N, CA, C and O atoms as a DFTB+ gen file, in Angstrom:
600 C
 N C O
     1  1     -11.327      -7.164       4.892
     2  2     -11.134      -6.166       3.877
     3  2     -10.109      -5.121       4.298
     4  3      -9.426      -4.536       3.457
     5  1     -10.005      -4.894       5.578
     6  2      -9.054      -3.910       6.077
     7  2      -7.617      -4.339       5.789
     8  3      -6.766      -3.505       5.482
     9  1      -7.352      -5.635       5.889
    10  2      -6.007      -6.143       5.606
    11  2      -5.642      -5.894       4.149
    12  3      -4.509      -5.516       3.849
    13  1      -6.585      -6.100       3.246
    14  2      -6.316      -5.857       1.830
    15  2      -6.078      -4.375       1.557
    16  3      -5.241      -4.025       0.724
    17  1      -6.793      -3.518       2.240
    18  2      -6.591      -2.082       2.058
    19  2      -5.225      -1.647       2.594
    20  3      -4.545      -0.827       1.977
    21  1      -4.831      -2.192       3.730
    22  2      -3.509      -1.870       4.277
    23  2      -2.419      -2.352       3.323
    24  3      -1.441      -1.643       3.088
    25  1      -2.584      -3.543       2.780
    26  2      -1.623      -4.071       1.806
    27  2      -1.534      -3.166       0.585
    28  3      -0.440      -2.879       0.101
    29  1      -2.672      -2.721       0.089
    30  2      -2.696      -1.847      -1.077
    31  2      -2.041      -0.500      -0.774
    32  3      -1.300       0.022      -1.606
    33  1      -2.300       0.064       0.391
    34  2      -1.667       1.333       0.771
    35  2      -0.155       1.161       0.882
    36  3       0.594       2.045       0.468
    37  1       0.301       0.046       1.429
    38  2       1.737      -0.200       1.529
    39  2       2.369      -0.330       0.146
    40  3       3.474       0.164      -0.079
    41  1       1.681      -0.985      -0.774
    42  2       2.208      -1.125      -2.135
    43  2       2.247       0.217      -2.856
    44  3       3.215       0.510      -3.558
    45  1       1.216       1.031      -2.695
    46  2       1.203       2.352      -3.322
    47  2       2.323       3.209      -2.753
    48  3       2.997       3.923      -3.495
    49  1       2.527       3.142      -1.437
    50  2       3.609       3.903      -0.814
    51  2       4.971       3.482      -1.380
    52  3       5.807       4.334      -1.679
    53  1       5.193       2.189      -1.524
    54  2       6.454       1.696      -2.074
    55  2       6.633       2.157      -3.513
    56  3       7.726       2.561      -3.910
    57  1       5.562       2.095      -4.293
    58  2       5.623       2.536      -5.688
    59  2       5.986       4.016      -5.778
    60  3       6.850       4.404      -6.564
    61  1       5.326       4.830      -4.974
    62  2       5.593       6.276      -4.989
    63  2       7.004       6.559      -4.489
    64  3       7.716       7.377      -5.071
    65  1       7.405       5.898      -3.430
    66  2       8.732       6.135      -2.857
    67  2       9.860       5.769      -3.823
    68  3      10.903       6.422      -3.827
    69  1       9.666       4.746      -4.629
    70  2      10.695       4.341      -5.583
    71  2      10.715       5.206      -6.835
    72  3      11.776       5.393      -7.432
    73  1       9.563       5.740      -7.248
    74  2       9.497       6.422      -8.539
    75  2       9.576       7.946      -8.462
    76  3      10.070       8.576      -9.396
    77  1       9.109       8.543      -7.389
    78  2       9.141      10.005      -7.295
    79  2      10.566      10.547      -7.329
    80  3      10.805      11.518      -8.048
    81  1      11.536       9.979      -6.592
    82  2      12.901      10.519      -6.692
    83  2      13.483      10.441      -8.104
    84  3      14.201      11.346      -8.529
    85  1      13.177       9.363      -8.834
    86  2      13.677       9.258     -10.217
    87  2      13.073      10.338     -11.104
    88  3      13.774      10.960     -11.902
    89  1      11.784      10.556     -10.963
    90  2      11.116      11.571     -11.782
    91  2      11.629      12.962     -11.419
    92  3      11.906      13.774     -12.302
    93  1      11.755      13.233     -10.127
    94  2      12.232      14.551      -9.704
    95  2      13.672      14.807     -10.156
    96  3      14.002      15.923     -10.559
    97  1      14.525      13.790     -10.092
    98  2      15.916      13.991     -10.526
    99  2      15.998      14.208     -12.034
   100  3      16.836      14.977     -12.503
   101  1      15.128      13.531     -12.801
   102  2      15.161      13.754     -14.255
   103  2      14.608      15.136     -14.607
   104  3      15.068      15.759     -15.564
   105  1      13.629      15.618     -13.845
   106  2      13.096      16.964     -14.082
   107  2      14.133      18.004     -13.681
   108  3      14.297      19.015     -14.364
   109  1      14.831      17.762     -12.576
   110  2      15.853      18.688     -12.102
   111  2      17.024      18.779     -13.080
   112  3      17.583      19.854     -13.298
   113  1      17.387      17.627     -13.667
   114  2      18.473      17.602     -14.654
   115  2      17.998      18.044     -16.039
   116  3      18.793      18.134     -16.974
   117  1      16.708      18.318     -16.163
   118  2      16.095      18.722     -17.436
   119  2      16.361      17.692     -18.532
   120  3      16.713      18.020     -19.665
   121  1      16.176      16.439     -18.141
   122  2      16.355      15.332     -19.076
   123  2      15.188      15.299     -20.058
   124  3      14.078      15.719     -19.731
   125  1      15.447      14.800     -21.253
   126  2      14.394      14.752     -22.268
   127  2      13.406      13.616     -22.016
   128  3      12.251      13.698     -22.432
   129  1      13.852      12.552     -21.337
   130  2      12.958      11.435     -21.039
   131  2      12.732      11.346     -19.535
   132  3      13.678      11.411     -18.751
   133  1      11.497      11.200     -19.149
   134  2      11.137      11.038     -17.736
   135  2      10.871       9.556     -17.502
   136  3      10.030       8.971     -18.184
   137  1      11.580       8.925     -16.537
   138  2      11.437       7.469     -16.327
   139  2      10.149       7.110     -15.591
   140  3      10.162       6.862     -14.385
   141  1       9.051       7.085     -16.319
   142  2       7.767       6.702     -15.734
   143  2       7.551       5.219     -16.005
   144  3       7.679       4.778     -17.147
   145  1       7.222       4.437     -14.966
   146  2       7.011       3.002     -15.187
   147  2       5.762       2.730     -16.022
   148  3       4.832       3.535     -16.058
   149  1       5.764       1.591     -16.683
   150  2       4.630       1.184     -17.507
   151  2       3.508       0.657     -16.623
   152  3       3.738       0.229     -15.492
   153  1       2.323       0.694     -17.142
   154  2       1.156       0.175     -16.418
   155  2       1.330      -1.316     -16.139
   156  3       0.952      -1.793     -15.068
   157  1       1.895      -2.052     -17.087
   158  2       2.069      -3.496     -16.902
   159  2       3.018      -3.779     -15.733
   160  3       2.826      -4.757     -15.011
   161  1       4.028      -2.945     -15.540
   162  2       4.942      -3.128     -14.410
   163  2       4.215      -2.888     -13.091
   164  3       4.416      -3.620     -12.122
   165  1       3.383      -1.877     -13.059
   166  2       2.625      -1.578     -11.836
   167  2       1.612      -2.681     -11.534
   168  3       1.465      -3.085     -10.381
   169  1       0.919      -3.166     -12.554
   170  2      -0.060      -4.241     -12.338
   171  2       0.618      -5.523     -11.862
   172  3       0.094      -6.224     -10.996
   173  1       1.789      -5.827     -12.434
   174  2       2.519      -7.006     -11.967
   175  2       2.893      -6.842     -10.495
   176  3       2.776      -7.780      -9.706
   177  1       3.343      -5.644     -10.135
   178  2       3.717      -5.373      -8.748
   179  2       2.521      -5.519      -7.807
   180  3       2.683      -5.995      -6.683
   181  1       1.324      -5.120      -8.245
   182  2       0.144      -5.235      -7.386
   183  2      -0.169      -6.683      -7.037
   184  3      -0.646      -6.963      -5.937
   185  1       0.091      -7.602      -7.952
   186  2      -0.235      -9.001      -7.699
   187  2       0.957      -9.816      -7.208
   188  3       0.767     -10.913      -6.681
   189  1       2.168      -9.317      -7.365
   190  2       3.358     -10.055      -6.932
   191  2       3.412     -10.095      -5.404
   192  3       2.983      -9.148      -4.744
   193  1       3.934     -11.179      -4.842
   194  2       3.986     -11.300      -3.380
   195  2       5.176     -10.542      -2.781
   196  3       6.040     -11.144      -2.143
   197  1       5.216      -9.254      -2.982
   198  2       6.277      -8.421      -2.439
   199  2       5.719      -7.041      -2.139
   200  3       4.732      -6.616      -2.740
   201  1       6.351      -6.350      -1.214
   202  2       5.951      -4.992      -0.889
   203  2       6.981      -3.969      -1.355
   204  3       6.815      -2.773      -1.114
   205  1       8.034      -4.419      -2.013
   206  2       9.089      -3.530      -2.490
   207  2       8.988      -3.438      -4.008
   208  3       9.095      -4.442      -4.711
   209  1       8.780      -2.219      -4.501
   210  2       8.617      -2.035      -5.945
   211  2       9.967      -2.031      -6.650
   212  3      10.916      -1.380      -6.212
   213  1      10.029      -2.770      -7.743
   214  2      11.147      -2.737      -8.684
   215  2      10.544      -2.734     -10.077
   216  3       9.432      -3.221     -10.278
   217  1      11.273      -2.187     -11.036
   218  2      10.758      -2.211     -12.410
   219  2      10.718      -3.631     -12.969
   220  3       9.812      -3.982     -13.725
   221  1      11.698      -4.438     -12.594
   222  2      11.765      -5.827     -13.062
   223  2      12.126      -6.730     -11.888
   224  3      12.925      -6.373     -11.023
   225  1      11.519      -7.897     -11.886
   226  2      11.811      -8.917     -10.873
   227  2      12.365     -10.143     -11.581
   228  3      12.083     -10.355     -12.761
   229  1      13.153     -10.957     -10.873
   230  2      13.582     -12.217     -11.495
   231  2      12.357     -13.084     -11.778
   232  3      11.440     -13.157     -10.960
   233  1      12.346     -13.738     -12.934
   234  2      11.185     -14.530     -13.336
   235  2      11.626     -15.942     -13.709
   236  3      12.688     -16.138     -14.299
   237  1      10.809     -16.905     -13.361
   238  2      11.025     -18.286     -13.795
   239  2      10.643     -18.418     -15.265
   240  3       9.781     -17.683     -15.746
   241  1      11.265     -19.337     -15.977
   242  2      10.905     -19.494     -17.397
   243  2       9.538     -20.145     -17.598
   244  3       8.859     -19.858     -18.584
   245  1       9.128     -21.013     -16.681
   246  2       7.853     -21.721     -16.850
   247  2       7.059     -21.705     -15.547
   248  3       7.579     -21.402     -14.474
   249  1       5.787     -22.042     -15.685
   250  2       4.900     -22.174     -14.520
   251  2       4.727     -23.655     -14.230
   252  3       4.402     -24.434     -15.126
   253  1       4.943     -24.046     -12.985
   254  2       4.725     -25.441     -12.585
   255  2       3.269     -25.581     -12.133
   256  3       2.935     -25.301     -10.982
   257  1       2.414     -26.016     -13.052
   258  2       0.988     -26.082     -12.767
   259  2       0.654     -27.130     -11.711
   260  3      -0.327     -26.981     -10.983
   261  1       1.448     -28.176     -11.620
   262  2       1.230     -29.165     -10.566
   263  2       1.435     -28.557      -9.186
   264  3       0.686     -28.854      -8.256
   265  1       2.443     -27.712      -9.054
   266  2       2.715     -27.015      -7.791
   267  2       1.561     -26.074      -7.443
   268  3       1.142     -25.998      -6.288
   269  1       1.051     -25.361      -8.445
   270  2      -0.072     -24.445      -8.231
   271  2      -1.306     -25.222      -7.775
   272  3      -1.989     -24.812      -6.837
   273  1      -1.588     -26.333      -8.432
   274  2      -2.745     -27.155      -8.059
   275  2      -2.595     -27.703      -6.647
   276  3      -3.569     -27.766      -5.897
   277  1      -1.374     -28.102      -6.278
   278  2      -1.125     -28.599      -4.927
   279  2      -1.391     -27.523      -3.887
   280  3      -2.006     -27.794      -2.856
   281  1      -0.935     -26.312      -4.149
   282  2      -1.129     -25.217      -3.190
   283  2      -2.605     -24.867      -3.051
   284  3      -3.080     -24.631      -1.940
   285  1      -3.345     -24.831      -4.173
   286  2      -4.781     -24.547      -4.075
   287  2      -5.527     -25.683      -3.381
   288  3      -6.499     -25.434      -2.668
   289  1      -5.088     -26.922      -3.578
   290  2      -5.696     -28.058      -2.859
   291  2      -5.435     -27.926      -1.358
   292  3      -6.307     -28.232      -0.545
   293  1      -4.233     -27.468      -0.992
   294  2      -3.935     -27.249       0.423
   295  2      -4.799     -26.136       1.008
   296  3      -5.211     -26.217       2.166
   297  1      -5.077     -25.098       0.221
   298  2      -5.971     -24.032       0.690
   299  2      -7.357     -24.600       0.951
   300  3      -7.947     -24.350       2.002
   301  1      -7.879     -25.368      -0.005
   302  2      -9.207     -25.968       0.182
   303  2      -9.230     -26.934       1.365
   304  3     -10.185     -26.942       2.142
   305  1      -8.184     -27.744       1.503
   306  2      -8.105     -28.656       2.632
   307  2      -8.063     -27.911       3.961
   308  3      -8.702     -28.327       4.927
   309  1      -7.324     -26.824       4.014
   310  2      -7.259     -26.026       5.239
   311  2      -8.615     -25.416       5.569
   312  3      -9.014     -25.385       6.733
   313  1      -9.320     -24.935       4.561
   314  2     -10.637     -24.346       4.806
   315  2     -11.637     -25.394       5.289
   316  3     -12.424     -25.130       6.199
   317  1     -11.609     -26.585       4.679
   318  2     -12.513     -27.646       5.135
   319  2     -12.176     -28.098       6.556
   320  3     -13.074     -28.365       7.354
   321  1     -10.895     -28.184       6.866
   322  2     -10.493     -28.587       8.213
   323  2     -10.883     -27.521       9.231
   324  3     -11.321     -27.856      10.332
   325  1     -10.731     -26.248       8.885
   326  2     -11.151     -25.164       9.784
   327  2     -12.672     -25.212       9.993
   328  3     -13.154     -25.001      11.106
   329  1     -13.413     -25.484       8.935
   330  2     -14.865     -25.617       9.058
   331  2     -15.224     -26.780       9.977
   332  3     -16.123     -26.659      10.810
   333  1     -14.526     -27.906       9.830
   334  2     -14.781     -29.076      10.674
   335  2     -14.514     -28.753      12.146
   336  3     -15.311     -29.104      13.017
   337  1     -13.397     -28.087      12.420
   338  2     -13.070     -27.707      13.799
   339  2     -14.143     -26.776      14.351
   340  3     -14.591     -26.930      15.487
   341  1     -14.545     -25.817      13.542
   342  2     -15.551     -24.853      13.986
   343  2     -16.875     -25.538      14.306
   344  3     -17.487     -25.270      15.340
   345  1     -17.312     -26.424      13.412
   346  2     -18.611     -27.088      13.595
   347  2     -18.577     -28.069      14.761
   348  3     -19.537     -28.155      15.526
   349  1     -17.478     -28.810      14.902
   350  2     -17.428     -29.851      15.931
   351  2     -17.051     -29.339      17.318
   352  3     -17.469     -29.921      18.319
   353  1     -16.268     -28.259      17.398
   354  2     -15.764     -27.836      18.701
   355  2     -16.294     -26.486      19.176
   356  3     -16.441     -26.278      20.381
   357  1     -16.577     -25.581      18.276
   358  2     -17.008     -24.241      18.704
   359  2     -18.525     -24.101      18.787
   360  3     -19.049     -23.615      19.789
   361  1     -19.219     -24.516      17.760
   362  2     -20.670     -24.312      17.720
   363  2     -21.399     -25.040      18.854
   364  3     -22.302     -24.453      19.450
   365  1     -21.049     -26.292      19.179
   366  2     -21.775     -26.943      20.287
   367  2     -21.645     -26.203      21.618
   368  3     -22.575     -26.212      22.424
   369  1     -20.514     -25.572      21.850
   370  2     -20.344     -24.828      23.103
   371  2     -21.347     -23.682      23.201
   372  3     -21.967     -23.477      24.244
   373  1     -21.498     -22.950      22.124
   374  2     -22.386     -21.794      22.160
   375  2     -23.842     -22.165      21.938
   376  3     -24.733     -21.422      22.349
   377  1     -24.106     -23.300      21.295
   378  2     -25.488     -23.743      21.129
   379  2     -26.080     -24.103      22.484
   380  3     -27.231     -23.765      22.762
   381  1     -25.311     -24.784      23.331
   382  2     -25.796     -25.146      24.664
   383  2     -25.975     -23.913      25.538
   384  3     -26.895     -23.864      26.354
   385  1     -25.114     -22.921      25.379
   386  2     -25.218     -21.739      26.227
   387  2     -26.380     -20.845      25.815
   388  3     -26.857     -20.054      26.628
   389  1     -26.842     -20.948      24.586
   390  2     -27.949     -20.092      24.154
   391  2     -29.285     -20.533      24.757
   392  3     -30.235     -19.750      24.785
   393  1     -29.367     -21.764      25.235
   394  2     -30.615     -22.257      25.814
   395  2     -30.705     -21.978      27.310
   396  3     -31.780     -22.082      27.899
   397  1     -29.579     -21.624      27.923
   398  2     -29.560     -21.348      29.360
   399  2     -29.673     -19.856      29.602
   400  3     -29.467     -19.047      28.696
   401  1     -29.997     -19.507      30.815
   402  2     -29.997     -18.090      31.171
   403  2     -28.546     -17.607      31.270
   404  3     -27.634     -18.382      31.556
   405  1     -28.364     -16.327      31.029
   406  2     -27.006     -15.766      31.014
   407  2     -26.408     -15.754      32.413
   408  3     -27.021     -15.288      33.373
   409  1     -25.184     -16.284      32.496
   410  2     -24.396     -16.137      33.726
   411  2     -22.925     -16.040      33.336
   412  3     -22.514     -16.548      32.293
   413  1     -22.159     -15.400      34.163
   414  2     -20.758     -15.149      33.866
   415  2     -19.948     -16.439      33.803
   416  3     -19.049     -16.569      32.973
   417  1     -20.260     -17.382      34.669
   418  2     -19.534     -18.663      34.684
   419  2     -19.677     -19.398      33.349
   420  3     -18.696     -19.912      32.812
   421  1     -20.885     -19.445      32.822
   422  2     -21.121     -20.117      31.539
   423  2     -20.397     -19.430      30.398
   424  3     -19.861     -20.097      29.512
   425  1     -20.374     -18.101      30.408
   426  2     -19.678     -17.354      29.367
   427  2     -18.175     -17.624      29.405
   428  3     -17.547     -17.839      28.368
   429  1     -17.607     -17.610      30.615
   430  2     -16.169     -17.861      30.754
   431  2     -15.832     -19.288      30.311
   432  3     -14.813     -19.501      29.654
   433  1     -16.658     -20.251      30.655
   434  2     -16.418     -21.634      30.228
   435  2     -16.495     -21.770      28.714
   436  3     -15.678     -22.472      28.118
   437  1     -17.451     -21.120      28.090
   438  2     -17.554     -21.171      26.616
   439  2     -16.325     -20.560      25.966
   440  3     -15.800     -21.095      24.989
   441  1     -15.871     -19.450      26.502
   442  2     -14.699     -18.791      25.926
   443  2     -13.465     -19.662      26.088
   444  3     -12.714     -19.843      25.130
   445  1     -13.240     -20.204      27.277
   446  2     -12.056     -21.037      27.487
   447  2     -12.112     -22.342      26.694
   448  3     -11.074     -22.849      26.271
   449  1     -13.305     -22.887      26.491
   450  2     -13.430     -24.098      25.678
   451  2     -13.246     -23.802      24.184
   452  3     -13.016     -24.722      23.399
   453  1     -13.344     -22.540      23.788
   454  2     -13.177     -22.172      22.383
   455  2     -11.779     -21.646      22.063
   456  3     -11.480     -21.384      20.897
   457  1     -10.931     -21.488      23.050
   458  2      -9.598     -20.923      22.803
   459  2      -8.768     -21.850      21.912
   460  3      -8.229     -21.398      20.903
   461  1      -8.655     -23.112      22.255
   462  2      -7.836     -24.042      21.475
   463  2      -8.358     -24.210      20.043
   464  3      -7.565     -24.136      19.105
   465  1      -9.662     -24.434      19.842
   466  2     -10.137     -24.498      18.452
   467  2      -9.916     -23.187      17.696
   468  3      -9.614     -23.207      16.502
   469  1     -10.063     -22.059      18.374
   470  2      -9.834     -20.773      17.728
   471  2      -8.392     -20.594      17.287
   472  3      -8.129     -20.070      16.204
   473  1      -7.458     -21.027      18.121
   474  2      -6.043     -20.935      17.766
   475  2      -5.727     -21.874      16.596
   476  3      -4.960     -21.514      15.703
   477  1      -6.309     -23.058      16.600
   478  2      -6.106     -23.981      15.477
   479  2      -6.638     -23.396      14.175
   480  3      -5.993     -23.503      13.131
   481  1      -7.803     -22.785      14.238
   482  2      -8.365     -22.154      13.039
   483  2      -7.487     -20.996      12.593
   484  3      -7.279     -20.809      11.394
   485  1      -6.974     -20.222      13.525
   486  2      -6.085     -19.112      13.187
   487  2      -4.824     -19.609      12.489
   488  3      -4.406     -19.030      11.486
   489  1      -4.215     -20.670      13.003
   490  2      -3.033     -21.246      12.349
   491  2      -3.359     -21.751      10.947
   492  3      -2.582     -21.554      10.013
   493  1      -4.506     -22.399      10.807
   494  2      -4.907     -22.902       9.484
   495  2      -5.121     -21.774       8.486
   496  3      -4.741     -21.896       7.322
   497  1      -5.718     -20.690       8.926
   498  2      -5.947     -19.558       8.025
   499  2      -4.621     -18.925       7.632
   500  3      -4.422     -18.579       6.468
   501  1      -3.711     -18.769       8.587
   502  2      -2.397     -18.220       8.262
   503  2      -1.645     -19.132       7.288
   504  3      -1.028     -18.653       6.336
   505  1      -1.699     -20.436       7.527
   506  2      -1.039     -21.379       6.620
   507  2      -1.662     -21.300       5.229
   508  3      -0.953     -21.250       4.224
   509  1      -2.994     -21.290       5.179
   510  2      -3.677     -21.291       3.888
   511  2      -3.381     -20.025       3.098
   512  3      -3.144     -20.091       1.892
   513  1      -3.390     -18.869       3.763
   514  2      -3.178     -17.634       3.020
   515  2      -1.701     -17.334       2.813
   516  3      -1.255     -17.172       1.677
   517  1      -0.940     -17.258       3.901
   518  2       0.443     -16.789       3.793
   519  2       1.360     -17.788       3.102
   520  3       2.304     -17.385       2.423
   521  1       1.108     -19.058       3.258
   522  2       1.983     -20.035       2.618
   523  2       1.410     -20.505       1.279
   524  3       2.043     -20.345       0.236
   525  1       0.230     -21.074       1.318
   526  2      -0.313     -21.717       0.120
   527  2      -0.781     -20.710      -0.927
   528  3      -0.354     -20.777      -2.080
   529  1      -1.645     -19.785      -0.542
   530  2      -2.234     -18.850      -1.501
   531  2      -1.166     -17.969      -2.137
   532  3      -1.134     -17.825      -3.359
   533  1      -0.293     -17.379      -1.327
   534  2       0.719     -16.477      -1.880
   535  2       1.761     -17.228      -2.705
   536  3       2.244     -16.691      -3.701
   537  1       2.121     -18.447      -2.324
   538  2       3.053     -19.230      -3.133
   539  2       2.421     -19.654      -4.461
   540  3       3.107     -19.714      -5.482
   541  1       1.127     -19.947      -4.453
   542  2       0.456     -20.292      -5.708
   543  2       0.463     -19.098      -6.660
   544  3       0.737     -19.257      -7.850
   545  1       0.168     -17.914      -6.151
   546  2       0.188     -16.737      -7.016
   547  2       1.600     -16.366      -7.435
   548  3       1.802     -15.887      -8.551
   549  1       2.578     -16.577      -6.569
   550  2       3.967     -16.324      -6.970
   551  2       4.368     -17.246      -8.107
   552  3       5.077     -16.833      -9.025
   553  1       3.921     -18.484      -8.051
   554  2       4.246     -19.425      -9.125
   555  2       3.521     -19.063     -10.419
   556  3       4.105     -19.152     -11.498
   557  1       2.266     -18.659     -10.323
   558  2       1.530     -18.289     -11.536
   559  2       2.077     -17.012     -12.173
   560  3       2.001     -16.838     -13.390
   561  1       2.624     -16.126     -11.352
   562  2       3.241     -14.906     -11.887
   563  2       4.700     -15.120     -12.256
   564  3       5.375     -14.188     -12.692
   565  1       5.194     -16.351     -12.083
   566  2       6.584     -16.717     -12.361
   567  2       7.570     -15.874     -11.544
   568  3       8.676     -15.594     -12.006
   569  1       7.176     -15.471     -10.339
   570  2       8.032     -14.693      -9.448
   571  2       9.126     -15.619      -8.927
   572  3       8.855     -16.503      -8.115
   573  1      10.347     -15.426      -9.384
   574  2      11.409     -16.394      -9.131
   575  2      12.124     -16.190      -7.813
   576  3      12.635     -17.149      -7.235
   577  1      12.172     -14.989      -7.336
   578  2      13.012     -14.705      -6.172
   579  2      12.222     -14.903      -4.893
   580  3      11.633     -13.960      -4.366
   581  1      12.211     -16.127      -4.396
   582  2      11.477     -16.435      -3.162
   583  2      12.235     -15.931      -1.933
   584  3      11.653     -15.827      -0.853
   585  1      13.506     -15.620      -2.078
   586  2      14.315     -15.074      -0.983
   587  2      14.559     -13.576      -1.227
   588  3      15.639     -13.065      -0.930
   589  1      13.569     -12.891      -1.760
   590  2      13.688     -11.501      -2.191
   591  2      14.101     -10.572      -1.044
   592  3      14.899      -9.656      -1.244
   593  1      13.562     -10.807       0.146
   594  2      13.789      -9.879       1.251
   595  2      15.139     -10.077       1.937
   596  3      15.515      -9.263       2.781
   597  1      15.877     -11.132       1.599
   598  2      17.201     -11.288       2.189
   599  2      18.122     -10.310       1.518
   600  3      19.306     -10.251       1.848
């Protein structure tokens, strides 16, 4: 949950940083219209896979639902594979250690035997979220500029 809160704070900061100077300059110039963004623009920005606020983003004309389904299938496959790794490689190590008396050697062996499965699970979670999940939402939002940060 902390990651989502940090993401939200970063998005709010970007929104404020982009819009406050425009509002202040229009107030300073005593303009009749103040350029306040619409709620729909802000909501789109909250769900778009970007941290830089713009009033408009390039958009694709259509949604490729097959691509979206493929990405969500990859997320599910990654989660099942992470579960399999966890059940087959991590849990047996700690199940055996819970029946023995505590000693430092056993703890160190359990930790070292869990490093490789833990790293594999970490890679799977990063792949599932950063690649599959965010690309699926970018496609559903018709976010066209996949090279936005260049």
